[in-house]
PDB file of C-alpha atoms in Angstrom:
ATOM      1  CA  MET A1244      59.501  48.532  33.866  1.00 39.00           C
ATOM      2  CA  SER A1245      57.853  47.070  37.168  1.00 40.00           C
ATOM      3  CA  THR A1246      58.419  49.588  38.337  1.00 38.00           C
ATOM      4  CA  PRO A1247      57.701  48.000  40.050  1.00 38.00           C
ATOM      5  CA  SER A1248      58.066  48.834  36.655  1.00 39.00           C
ATOM      6  CA  ALA A1249      57.808  49.435  39.157  1.00 42.00           C
ATOM      7  CA  ASP A1250      56.983  49.978  36.796  1.00 46.00           C
ATOM      8  CA  PRO A1251      58.502  47.715  35.434  1.00 44.00           C
ATOM      9  CA  GLY A1252      59.739  49.502  34.118  1.00 46.00           C
ATOM     10  CA  THR A1253      59.101  49.233  38.040  1.00 46.00           C
ATOM     11  CA  PRO A1254      56.858  46.374  38.710  1.00 47.00           C
ATOM     12  CA  SER A1255      54.144  45.581  41.097  1.00 45.00           C
ATOM     13  CA  PRO A1256      54.226  42.581  43.317  1.00 42.00           C
ATOM     14  CA  ALA A1257      52.078  40.668  41.102  1.00 39.00           C
ATOM     15  CA  VAL A1258      53.989  41.759  38.038  1.00 37.00           C
ATOM     16  CA  ALA A1259      57.273  40.573  39.690  1.00 39.00           C
ATOM     17  CA  ALA A1260      56.561  37.384  41.261  1.00 39.00           C
ATOM     18  CA  PRO A1261      55.674  35.403  37.827  1.00 37.00           C
ATOM     19  CA  VAL A1262      58.681  36.051  36.243  1.00 37.00           C
ATOM     20  CA  GLY A1263      60.895  34.588  39.276  1.00 36.00           C
ATOM     21  CA  ASP A1264      58.429  31.935  40.051  1.00 38.00           C
ATOM     22  CA  PRO A1265      54.779  31.918  38.521  1.00 34.00           C
ATOM     23  CA  ALA A1266      53.294  28.892  39.283  1.00 34.00           C
ATOM     24  CA  ALA A1267      54.188  28.983  42.979  1.00 37.00           C
ATOM     25  CA  VAL A1268      53.064  32.565  43.618  1.00 35.00           C
ATOM     26  CA  LEU A1269      50.038  32.475  41.754  1.00 33.00           C
ATOM     27  CA  ASP A1270      48.596  29.058  42.092  1.00 37.00           C
ATOM     28  CA  SER A1271      45.648  30.628  43.554  1.00 36.00           C
ATOM     29  CA  GLY A1272      44.721  32.352  40.493  1.00 37.00           C
ATOM     30  CA  GLN A1273      43.779  29.438  38.389  1.00 40.00           C
ATOM     31  CA  GLY A1274      40.806  30.716  36.490  1.00 40.00           C
ATOM     32  CA  GLY A1275      37.834  29.167  34.363  1.00 43.00           C
ATOM     33  CA  GLY A1276      37.343  28.664  30.886  1.00 44.00           C
ATOM     34  CA  ARG A1277      38.501  30.656  27.745  1.00 44.00           C
ATOM     35  CA  ARG A1278      35.606  32.983  28.023  1.00 46.00           C
ATOM     36  CA  GLY A1279      35.858  33.520  31.600  1.00 46.00           C
ATOM     37  CA  SER A1280      39.608  34.783  31.345  1.00 45.00           C
ATOM     38  CA  LEU A1281      39.098  37.488  29.020  1.00 48.00           C
ATOM     39  CA  GLY A1282      37.994  39.952  31.308  1.00 73.00           C
ATOM     40  CA  PRO A1283      41.073  39.357  33.590  1.00 72.00           C
ATOM     41  CA  VAL A1284      43.362  39.479  30.690  1.00 71.00           C
ATOM     42  CA  GLY A1285      41.940  42.918  29.956  1.00 78.00           C
ATOM     43  CA  LEU A1286      42.593  43.872  33.416  1.00 78.00           C
ATOM     44  CA  VAL A1287      46.531  42.755  33.168  1.00 75.00           C
ATOM     45  CA  LEU A1288      46.732  44.363  29.957  1.00 80.00           C
ATOM     46  CA  ALA A1289      45.720  47.709  31.319  1.00 84.00           C
ATOM     47  CA  GLY A1290      47.777  47.263  34.127  1.00 81.00           C
ATOM     48  CA  GLY A1291      50.654  46.972  32.178  1.00 80.00           C
ATOM     49  CA  LEU A1292      49.721  49.887  30.118  1.00 85.00           C
ATOM     50  CA  SER A1293      49.380  51.924  32.926  1.00 86.00           C
ATOM     51  CA  VAL A1294      52.828  51.111  34.306  1.00 83.00           C
ATOM     52  CA  GLN A1295      54.379  51.788  31.120  1.00 80.00           C
ATOM     53  CA  PHE A1296      52.606  55.185  30.333  1.00 86.00           C
ATOM     54  CA  GLY A1297      53.213  56.126  33.917  1.00 87.00           C
ATOM     55  CA  ALA A1298      56.871  55.716  33.450  1.00 83.00           C
ATOM     56  CA  ALA A1299      56.393  57.863  30.177  1.00 85.00           C
ATOM     57  CA  LEU A1300      54.987  60.602  32.284  1.00 88.00           C
ATOM     58  CA  ALA A1301      58.109  60.137  34.543  1.00 87.00           C
ATOM     59  CA  VAL A1302      60.236  60.972  31.856  1.00 86.00           C
ATOM     60  CA  THR A1303      58.519  64.091  30.940  1.00 88.00           C
ATOM     61  CA  LEU A1304      58.483  65.168  34.604  1.00 89.00           C
ATOM     62  CA  MET A1305      62.265  64.635  35.128  1.00 89.00           C
ATOM     63  CA  PRO A1306      63.507  68.008  33.505  1.00 89.00           C
ATOM     64  CA  ARG A1307      61.420  69.749  36.357  1.00 88.00           C
ATOM     65  CA  ALA A1308      62.146  67.399  39.334  1.00 87.00           C
ATOM     66  CA  GLY A1309      65.054  65.417  38.202  1.00 88.00           C
ATOM     67  CA  ALA A1310      65.378  61.329  38.489  1.00 88.00           C
ATOM     68  CA  LEU A1311      65.706  61.228  42.006  1.00 90.00           C
ATOM     69  CA  GLY A1312      62.969  63.768  42.856  1.00 90.00           C
ATOM     70  CA  VAL A1313      60.482  61.808  40.489  1.00 89.00           C
ATOM     71  CA  VAL A1314      61.433  58.506  42.206  1.00 89.00           C
ATOM     72  CA  THR A1315      60.751  60.467  45.672  1.00 91.00           C
ATOM     73  CA  LEU A1316      57.372  61.675  44.728  1.00 90.00           C
ATOM     74  CA  ARG A1317      56.322  58.197  43.403  1.00 88.00           C
ATOM     75  CA  LEU A1318      57.196  56.393  46.170  1.00 90.00           C
ATOM     76  CA  ALA A1319      55.954  58.716  48.539  1.00 91.00           C
ATOM     77  CA  VAL A1320      52.385  59.238  47.268  1.00 90.00           C
ATOM     78  CA  ALA A1321      52.302  55.496  46.694  1.00 89.00           C
ATOM     79  CA  ALA A1322      53.284  54.689  50.276  1.00 91.00           C
ATOM     80  CA  VAL A1323      50.789  57.123  51.370  1.00 92.00           C
ATOM     81  CA  VAL A1324      48.224  55.634  49.736  1.00 90.00           C
ATOM     82  CA  MET A1325      48.814  52.055  50.356  1.00 87.00           C
ATOM     83  CA  LEU A1326      49.477  52.808  53.989  1.00 92.00           C
ATOM     84  CA  LEU A1327      45.886  54.379  54.244  1.00 92.00           C
ATOM     85  CA  VAL A1328      44.202  51.666  52.238  1.00 88.00           C
ATOM     86  CA  CYS A1329      46.035  48.643  54.088  1.00 87.00           C
ATOM     87  CA  ARG A1330      46.391  50.140  57.469  1.00 90.00           C
ATOM     88  CA  PRO A1331      49.163  47.569  58.324  1.00 90.00           C
ATOM     89  CA  ARG A1332      49.564  46.524  61.958  1.00 88.00           C
ATOM     90  CA  LEU A1333      52.805  47.674  63.575  1.00 88.00           C
ATOM     91  CA  ARG A1334      53.072  45.523  66.536  1.00 87.00           C
ATOM     92  CA  GLY A1335      53.583  41.765  67.160  1.00 85.00           C
ATOM     93  CA  HIS A1336      56.272  41.273  64.328  1.00 87.00           C
ATOM     94  CA  SER A1337      59.483  39.283  64.891  1.00 90.00           C
ATOM     95  CA  ARG A1338      62.944  41.410  64.156  1.00 91.00           C
ATOM     96  CA  ALA A1339      63.533  38.885  61.263  1.00 91.00           C
ATOM     97  CA  ASP A1340      59.955  40.342  59.941  1.00 91.00           C
ATOM     98  CA  TRP A1341      61.413  43.805  60.033  1.00 93.00           C
ATOM     99  CA  GLY A1342      64.634  42.962  58.556  1.00 93.00           C
ATOM    100  CA  THR A1343      62.825  41.429  55.520  1.00 92.00           C
ATOM    101  CA  VAL A1344      60.525  44.253  54.878  1.00 93.00           C
ATOM    102  CA  VAL A1345      63.377  46.569  55.282  1.00 95.00           C
ATOM    103  CA  VAL A1346      65.411  44.675  52.773  1.00 94.00           C
ATOM    104  CA  PHE A1347      62.427  44.398  50.497  1.00 91.00           C
ATOM    105  CA  GLY A1348      61.895  48.361  50.614  1.00 92.00           C
ATOM    106  CA  ALA A1349      65.332  48.814  50.095  1.00 94.00           C
ATOM    107  CA  ALA A1350      65.367  46.655  46.906  1.00 91.00           C
ATOM    108  CA  MET A1351      62.289  48.679  45.778  1.00 88.00           C
ATOM    109  CA  ALA A1352      64.034  51.494  46.444  1.00 91.00           C
ATOM    110  CA  GLY A1353      66.941  50.713  44.516  1.00 92.00           C
ATOM    111  CA  MET A1354      64.899  49.284  41.502  1.00 89.00           C
ATOM    112  CA  ASN A1355      62.973  52.439  41.048  1.00 88.00           C
ATOM    113  CA  GLY A1356      66.007  54.766  41.517  1.00 91.00           C
ATOM    114  CA  LEU A1357      68.227  52.760  38.983  1.00 93.00           C
ATOM    115  CA  PHE A1358      65.465  52.534  36.405  1.00 90.00           C
ATOM    116  CA  TYR A1359      64.540  56.271  36.431  1.00 89.00           C
ATOM    117  CA  GLN A1360      68.107  56.984  36.101  1.00 91.00           C
ATOM    118  CA  ALA A1361      68.118  54.916  32.968  1.00 91.00           C
ATOM    119  CA  VAL A1362      65.304  56.195  31.059  1.00 87.00           C
ATOM    120  CA  ASP A1363      66.778  59.500  31.986  1.00 88.00           C
ATOM    121  CA  ARG A1364      69.648  58.600  29.548  1.00 88.00           C
ATOM    122  CA  ILE A1365      68.101  55.942  27.096  1.00 87.00           C
ATOM    123  CA  PRO A1366      64.450  55.573  25.605  1.00 84.00           C
ATOM    124  CA  LEU A1367      62.033  53.457  27.628  1.00 81.00           C
ATOM    125  CA  GLY A1368      61.661  50.468  25.424  1.00 78.00           C
ATOM    126  CA  PRO A1369      65.362  49.435  25.340  1.00 81.00           C
ATOM    127  CA  ALA A1370      65.439  50.434  29.298  1.00 84.00           C
ATOM    128  CA  VAL A1371      62.666  47.912  30.195  1.00 81.00           C
ATOM    129  CA  THR A1372      64.203  45.158  27.778  1.00 78.00           C
ATOM    130  CA  LEU A1373      67.588  45.650  29.605  1.00 83.00           C
ATOM    131  CA  GLU A1374      65.891  45.697  33.013  1.00 84.00           C
ATOM    132  CA  VAL A1375      63.723  42.560  32.311  1.00 78.00           C
ATOM    133  CA  ILE A1376      67.182  40.529  31.902  1.00 78.00           C
ATOM    134  CA  GLY A1377      67.446  40.465  35.727  1.00 79.00           C
ATOM    135  CA  PRO A1378      63.974  38.522  36.549  1.00 73.00           C
ATOM    136  CA  LEU A1379      64.784  36.448  33.378  1.00 72.00           C
ATOM    137  CA  ALA A1380      68.071  35.391  34.751  1.00 75.00           C
ATOM    138  CA  LEU A1381      66.627  34.568  37.869  1.00 73.00           C
ATOM    139  CA  SER A1382      63.806  32.452  36.280  1.00 67.00           C
ATOM    140  CA  VAL A1383      66.837  30.552  34.320  1.00 68.00           C
ATOM    141  CA  LEU A1384      68.789  29.744  37.180  1.00 71.00           C
ATOM    142  CA  ALA A1385      66.064  28.613  39.490  1.00 66.00           C
ATOM    143  CA  SER A1386      64.831  26.515  36.681  1.00 63.00           C
ATOM    144  CA  ARG A1387      68.168  24.491  36.167  1.00 64.00           C
ATOM    145  CA  ARG A1388      67.046  22.953  32.841  1.00 67.00           C
ATOM    146  CA  ALA A1389      68.920  22.638  29.707  1.00 67.00           C
ATOM    147  CA  VAL A1390      66.268  24.326  27.747  1.00 71.00           C
ATOM    148  CA  ASN A1391      66.719  27.556  29.438  1.00 66.00           C
ATOM    149  CA  LEU A1392      70.229  28.029  27.807  1.00 71.00           C
ATOM    150  CA  VAL A1393      68.250  28.547  24.776  1.00 76.00           C
ATOM    151  CA  TRP A1394      66.148  31.258  26.234  1.00 70.00           C
ATOM    152  CA  ALA A1395      69.239  32.495  27.949  1.00 71.00           C
ATOM    153  CA  GLY A1396      70.769  32.515  24.510  1.00 75.00           C
ATOM    154  CA  LEU A1397      67.862  34.540  22.850  1.00 74.00           C
ATOM    155  CA  ALA A1398      68.054  37.064  25.554  1.00 71.00           C
ATOM    156  CA  LEU A1399      71.802  37.774  25.131  1.00 71.00           C
ATOM    157  CA  ALA A1400      71.435  37.902  21.361  1.00 75.00           C
ATOM    158  CA  GLY A1401      68.676  40.528  22.053  1.00 72.00           C
ATOM    159  CA  VAL A1402      71.059  42.473  24.494  1.00 69.00           C
ATOM    160  CA  PHE A1403      73.693  42.262  21.507  1.00 68.00           C
ATOM    161  CA  LEU A1404      71.338  43.973  19.408  1.00 68.00           C
ATOM    162  CA  LEU A1405      70.006  46.467  21.429  1.00 65.00           C
ATOM    163  CA  GLY A1406      73.366  47.559  22.244  1.00 60.00           C
ATOM    164  CA  GLY A1407      74.520  47.446  18.562  1.00 57.00           C
ATOM    165  CA  GLY A1408      77.494  45.036  19.417  1.00 51.00           C
ATOM    166  CA  GLY A1409      78.877  47.400  22.003  1.00 49.00           C
ATOM    167  CA  PHE A1410      76.454  49.725  22.966  1.00 52.00           C
ATOM    168  CA  ASP A1411      77.438  52.322  20.700  1.00 56.00           C
ATOM    169  CA  GLY A1412      73.647  53.118  19.992  1.00 66.00           C
ATOM    170  CA  LEU A1413      73.080  53.527  23.413  1.00 76.00           C
ATOM    171  CA  ASP A1414      74.254  55.965  26.153  1.00 85.00           C
ATOM    172  CA  PRO A1415      76.348  53.235  28.200  1.00 85.00           C
ATOM    173  CA  ALA A1416      75.434  54.819  31.629  1.00 89.00           C
ATOM    174  CA  GLY A1417      72.047  54.271  30.907  1.00 90.00           C
ATOM    175  CA  ALA A1418      72.267  50.850  29.825  1.00 87.00           C
ATOM    176  CA  ALA A1419      74.302  50.021  32.983  1.00 91.00           C
ATOM    177  CA  PHE A1420      71.654  51.505  35.208  1.00 93.00           C
ATOM    178  CA  ALA A1421      69.026  49.506  33.366  1.00 91.00           C
ATOM    179  CA  LEU A1422      71.130  46.329  33.996  1.00 89.00           C
ATOM    180  CA  ALA A1423      71.735  47.118  37.674  1.00 93.00           C
ATOM    181  CA  ALA A1424      67.641  48.068  37.975  1.00 91.00           C
ATOM    182  CA  GLY A1425      67.020  44.362  36.765  1.00 88.00           C
ATOM    183  CA  ALA A1426      69.438  42.807  39.204  1.00 90.00           C
ATOM    184  CA  MET A1427      67.517  44.773  41.846  1.00 90.00           C
ATOM    185  CA  TRP A1428      64.169  43.545  40.305  1.00 84.00           C
ATOM    186  CA  ALA A1429      65.324  40.144  41.017  1.00 84.00           C
ATOM    187  CA  ALA A1430      66.123  41.054  44.495  1.00 87.00           C
ATOM    188  CA  TYR A1431      62.630  42.562  44.759  1.00 83.00           C
ATOM    189  CA  ILE A1432      61.186  39.430  43.639  1.00 78.00           C
ATOM    190  CA  VAL A1433      62.863  36.990  46.209  1.00 83.00           C
ATOM    191  CA  PHE A1434      62.156  39.411  49.093  1.00 86.00           C
ATOM    192  CA  SER A1435      58.398  40.031  47.874  1.00 80.00           C
ATOM    193  CA  ALA A1436      57.906  36.411  48.282  1.00 79.00           C
ATOM    194  CA  ARG A1437      59.550  36.334  51.776  1.00 86.00           C
ATOM    195  CA  THR A1438      57.534  39.334  52.767  1.00 85.00           C
ATOM    196  CA  GLY A1439      54.349  38.098  51.389  1.00 80.00           C
ATOM    197  CA  ARG A1440      54.970  34.955  53.664  1.00 84.00           C
ATOM    198  CA  ARG A1441      55.448  36.754  56.806  1.00 87.00           C
ATOM    199  CA  PHE A1442      52.808  39.555  56.546  1.00 86.00           C
ATOM    200  CA  PRO A1443      49.207  39.188  55.732  1.00 83.00           C
ATOM    201  CA  GLN A1444      47.511  40.439  52.771  1.00 78.00           C
ATOM    202  CA  ALA A1445      49.158  43.540  51.390  1.00 80.00           C
ATOM    203  CA  ASP A1446      50.409  44.910  54.824  1.00 87.00           C
ATOM    204  CA  GLY A1447      54.041  43.903  53.950  1.00 87.00           C
ATOM    205  CA  LEU A1448      53.931  45.587  50.697  1.00 85.00           C
ATOM    206  CA  ALA A1449      52.858  48.816  52.113  1.00 88.00           C
ATOM    207  CA  LEU A1450      55.327  48.940  54.882  1.00 92.00           C
ATOM    208  CA  ALA A1451      58.212  48.243  52.455  1.00 90.00           C
ATOM    209  CA  MET A1452      56.859  51.179  50.393  1.00 89.00           C
ATOM    210  CA  GLY A1453      56.903  53.385  53.235  1.00 93.00           C
ATOM    211  CA  VAL A1454      60.662  52.238  53.877  1.00 93.00           C
ATOM    212  CA  GLY A1455      61.374  52.790  50.188  1.00 92.00           C
ATOM    213  CA  ALA A1456      59.990  56.373  50.621  1.00 93.00           C
ATOM    214  CA  LEU A1457      62.141  57.198  53.548  1.00 94.00           C
ATOM    215  CA  LEU A1458      65.024  55.943  52.213  1.00 92.00           C
ATOM    216  CA  PHE A1459      64.814  57.941  49.088  1.00 90.00           C
ATOM    217  CA  LEU A1460      63.585  61.055  50.684  1.00 91.00           C
ATOM    218  CA  PRO A1461      66.886  62.595  51.602  1.00 92.00           C
ATOM    219  CA  LEU A1462      68.145  61.868  47.925  1.00 91.00           C
ATOM    220  CA  GLY A1463      64.947  63.632  46.321  1.00 89.00           C
ATOM    221  CA  ILE A1464      65.496  66.592  48.499  1.00 91.00           C
ATOM    222  CA  VAL A1465      68.802  67.113  47.735  1.00 90.00           C
ATOM    223  CA  GLU A1466      68.568  66.979  44.013  1.00 87.00           C
ATOM    224  CA  SER A1467      65.226  68.715  43.892  1.00 85.00           C
ATOM    225  CA  GLY A1468      64.778  70.712  47.087  1.00 84.00           C
ATOM    226  CA  ALA A1469      61.578  72.863  47.063  1.00 83.00           C
ATOM    227  CA  GLU A1470      60.392  71.636  43.681  1.00 84.00           C
ATOM    228  CA  LEU A1471      59.189  68.593  45.264  1.00 84.00           C
ATOM    229  CA  ILE A1472      56.230  70.660  46.914  1.00 85.00           C
ATOM    230  CA  ASP A1473      55.808  72.773  43.782  1.00 88.00           C
ATOM    231  CA  PRO A1474      51.846  72.152  43.159  1.00 90.00           C
ATOM    232  CA  VAL A1475      52.421  71.498  39.390  1.00 90.00           C
ATOM    233  CA  THR A1476      55.331  68.859  40.166  1.00 89.00           C
ATOM    234  CA  LEU A1477      53.639  66.893  43.016  1.00 88.00           C
ATOM    235  CA  GLY A1478      50.492  66.902  41.016  1.00 90.00           C
ATOM    236  CA  LEU A1479      52.310  65.036  38.287  1.00 90.00           C
ATOM    237  CA  GLY A1480      54.191  63.197  40.499  1.00 89.00           C
ATOM    238  CA  ALA A1481      50.971  61.702  42.166  1.00 89.00           C
ATOM    239  CA  GLY A1482      49.985  60.806  38.603  1.00 90.00           C
ATOM    240  CA  VAL A1483      53.165  58.808  38.214  1.00 89.00           C
ATOM    241  CA  ALA A1484      52.340  57.117  41.514  1.00 89.00           C
ATOM    242  CA  LEU A1485      48.774  56.526  40.459  1.00 89.00           C
ATOM    243  CA  LEU A1486      49.605  55.273  37.067  1.00 89.00           C
ATOM    244  CA  SER A1487      52.782  53.248  38.003  1.00 83.00           C
ATOM    245  CA  SER A1488      51.749  51.614  41.301  1.00 80.00           C
ATOM    246  CA  VAL A1489      48.355  52.255  42.793  1.00 79.00           C
ATOM    247  CA  LEU A1490      46.298  51.541  39.380  1.00 84.00           C
ATOM    248  CA  PRO A1491      48.071  48.549  38.243  1.00 80.00           C
ATOM    249  CA  TYR A1492      48.613  47.105  41.540  1.00 73.00           C
ATOM    250  CA  THR A1493      44.741  46.919  42.063  1.00 73.00           C
ATOM    251  CA  LEU A1494      44.162  45.714  38.362  1.00 78.00           C
ATOM    252  CA  GLU A1495      46.541  43.125  38.813  1.00 70.00           C
ATOM    253  CA  LEU A1496      45.159  41.798  41.892  1.00 64.00           C
ATOM    254  CA  LEU A1497      41.657  41.704  40.591  1.00 69.00           C
ATOM    255  CA  ALA A1498      42.711  39.678  37.580  1.00 70.00           C
ATOM    256  CA  LEU A1499      44.947  37.163  39.733  1.00 61.00           C
ATOM    257  CA  ARG A1500      41.633  35.912  41.201  1.00 63.00           C
ATOM    258  CA  ARG A1501      40.489  34.486  37.943  1.00 70.00           C
ATOM    259  CA  LEU A1502      43.499  34.568  35.819  1.00 63.00           C
ATOM    260  CA  PRO A1503      45.501  31.310  35.318  1.00 60.00           C
ATOM    261  CA  ALA A1504      49.266  31.741  36.203  1.00 52.00           C
ATOM    262  CA  PRO A1505      50.730  30.601  32.747  1.00 54.00           C
ATOM    263  CA  THR A1506      48.572  33.153  31.126  1.00 58.00           C
ATOM    264  CA  PHE A1507      49.546  36.313  33.675  1.00 60.00           C
ATOM    265  CA  ALA A1508      53.132  35.253  33.380  1.00 58.00           C
ATOM    266  CA  VAL A1509      53.111  35.599  29.530  1.00 61.00           C
ATOM    267  CA  LEU A1510      51.450  38.612  29.732  1.00 65.00           C
ATOM    268  CA  MET A1511      53.691  40.288  31.921  1.00 65.00           C
ATOM    269  CA  SER A1512      56.605  38.928  29.449  1.00 64.00           C
ATOM    270  CA  LEU A1513      55.306  41.543  27.188  1.00 70.00           C
ATOM    271  CA  GLU A1514      56.315  44.759  29.269  1.00 72.00           C
ATOM    272  CA  PRO A1515      59.039  45.383  26.935  1.00 73.00           C
ATOM    273  CA  ALA A1516      57.023  45.922  23.986  1.00 75.00           C
ATOM    274  CA  ILE A1517      54.414  47.751  26.004  1.00 75.00           C
ATOM    275  CA  ALA A1518      57.209  50.165  27.204  1.00 75.00           C
ATOM    276  CA  ALA A1519      58.242  50.768  23.764  1.00 76.00           C
ATOM    277  CA  GLY A1520      54.900  51.524  22.403  1.00 79.00           C
ATOM    278  CA  ALA A1521      54.522  53.921  25.238  1.00 78.00           C
ATOM    279  CA  GLY A1522      58.026  55.264  24.494  1.00 78.00           C
ATOM    280  CA  PHE A1523      56.873  56.027  20.953  1.00 79.00           C
ATOM    281  CA  LEU A1524      53.553  57.351  21.590  1.00 78.00           C
ATOM    282  CA  VAL A1525      54.201  59.790  24.554  1.00 77.00           C
ATOM    283  CA  LEU A1526      58.029  60.617  23.919  1.00 78.00           C
ATOM    284  CA  ASP A1527      58.335  60.277  20.301  1.00 79.00           C
ATOM    285  CA  GLN A1528      61.017  57.463  21.004  1.00 77.00           C
ATOM    286  CA  ALA A1529      61.147  55.810  17.608  1.00 75.00           C
ATOM    287  CA  LEU A1530      63.248  52.627  17.536  1.00 72.00           C
ATOM    288  CA  SER A1531      65.339  51.228  14.801  1.00 74.00           C
ATOM    289  CA  ALA A1532      64.700  47.776  13.155  1.00 78.00           C
ATOM    290  CA  ALA A1533      67.432  46.202  14.941  1.00 74.00           C
ATOM    291  CA  GLN A1534      66.311  47.649  18.630  1.00 72.00           C
ATOM    292  CA  SER A1535      62.939  46.293  17.423  1.00 78.00           C
ATOM    293  CA  ALA A1536      64.012  42.851  16.723  1.00 80.00           C
ATOM    294  CA  ALA A1537      66.274  42.900  20.421  1.00 76.00           C
ATOM    295  CA  ILE A1538      63.015  43.616  22.084  1.00 77.00           C
ATOM    296  CA  ALA A1539      61.415  40.842  20.366  1.00 81.00           C
ATOM    297  CA  LEU A1540      63.899  38.462  21.210  1.00 78.00           C
ATOM    298  CA  VAL A1541      63.822  39.331  24.826  1.00 74.00           C
ATOM    299  CA  VAL A1542      60.393  38.762  24.958  1.00 75.00           C
ATOM    300  CA  ALA A1543      59.998  35.468  23.623  1.00 78.00           C
ATOM    301  CA  ALA A1544      63.106  34.601  25.956  1.00 73.00           C
ATOM    302  CA  SER A1545      61.051  35.766  28.858  1.00 69.00           C
ATOM    303  CA  ILE A1546      57.937  33.744  27.577  1.00 73.00           C
ATOM    304  CA  GLY A1547      59.846  30.644  26.813  1.00 74.00           C
ATOM    305  CA  ALA A1548      61.354  30.644  30.368  1.00 66.00           C
ATOM    306  CA  VAL A1549      58.075  31.150  32.144  1.00 64.00           C
ATOM    307  CA  ARG A1550      56.368  28.398  30.002  1.00 67.00           C
ATOM    308  CA  THR A1551      59.364  25.916  30.598  1.00 67.00           C
ATOM    309  CA  GLN A1552      59.068  26.635  34.238  1.00 61.00           C
ATOM    310  CA  VAL A1553      55.279  26.381  34.462  1.00 56.00           C
ATOM    311  CA  GLY A1554      55.456  23.268  32.655  1.00 59.00           C
ATOM    312  CA  ARG A1555      57.947  21.535  34.836  1.00 58.00           C
ATOM    313  CA  ARG A1556      55.745  22.519  37.756  1.00 56.00           C
ATOM    314  CA  LYS A1557      52.675  20.979  36.408  1.00 58.00           C
ATOM    315  CA  ARG A1558      54.868  17.612  35.682  1.00 58.00           C
ATOM    316  CA  GLN A1559      55.954  17.535  39.231  1.00 58.00           C
ATOM    317  CA  ALA A1560      52.615  18.035  40.582  1.00 55.00           C
ATOM    318  CA  PRO A1561      51.134  15.005  42.179  1.00 56.00           C
ATOM    319  CA  ALA A1562      48.320  13.428  40.428  1.00 50.00           C
ATOM    320  CA  VAL A1563      44.867  14.040  42.183  1.00 47.00           C
ATOM    321  CA  SER A1564      42.838  10.552  42.300  1.00 44.00           C
TER     322      SER A1564
END
């Protein structure tokens, strides 16, 4: 968890945006028929798998570099790649433009740092499930429809199950970090949209990544020191950055050219389930029946909120004669 997931755990921009406002951000992604959407669907699912398996790889790296060190490596490598690819223009931007991109970068750094602190303490699936509550709450509040009380209730029921009625089954600090990462994810969504309006293409994202990397660098150095430049650690950190940021961003941007907004948003709502699978396969993190049911409830709530919001926008759209 997008991270963003990252990773979503920390999400990419394409991941984050649909949860908060899918139709508005992805109107340009209206695709063709069912047959034409199979390719983009595969790209989105591959991106989601990449994000969550990147998070699983990050967990295996934490004993060597620490959670803050892993975040530093991920942000730094991803920032270098994005800056080299996008080559954003530095001149000609207003003070408000730079203020927006700095806040966006700070939200990105906070989201990543808090999420990695969470997965250092609790399993990956529950961490992403708790994190996704932030974007889900943003979607429910933005919609202001009574039906969203149902989705909010489902999500709360899932959180209750996940915590065993009081988070006795999860490390309380880990759960708190995951929820805080969700709040930062919601802020990330808001400032991602604002940055997109102020900067062309992915220039704002590349600059924000650079800001996030610079903000986190002192923390990573304090925690990990020279371990950050150890060849093995650096190589694994580069793998985390490529799996959790660069590869999913590319796959999702390709998919968005042909994939309808509702389909994309629903697919992104599956992130907690994908994370649970990655945690089981890579980290041997088996879930109890209650935790599996909790993840299913949160996924259902996220899908329901997204579809409600998309349906509302379709009804509000003016008819084309």
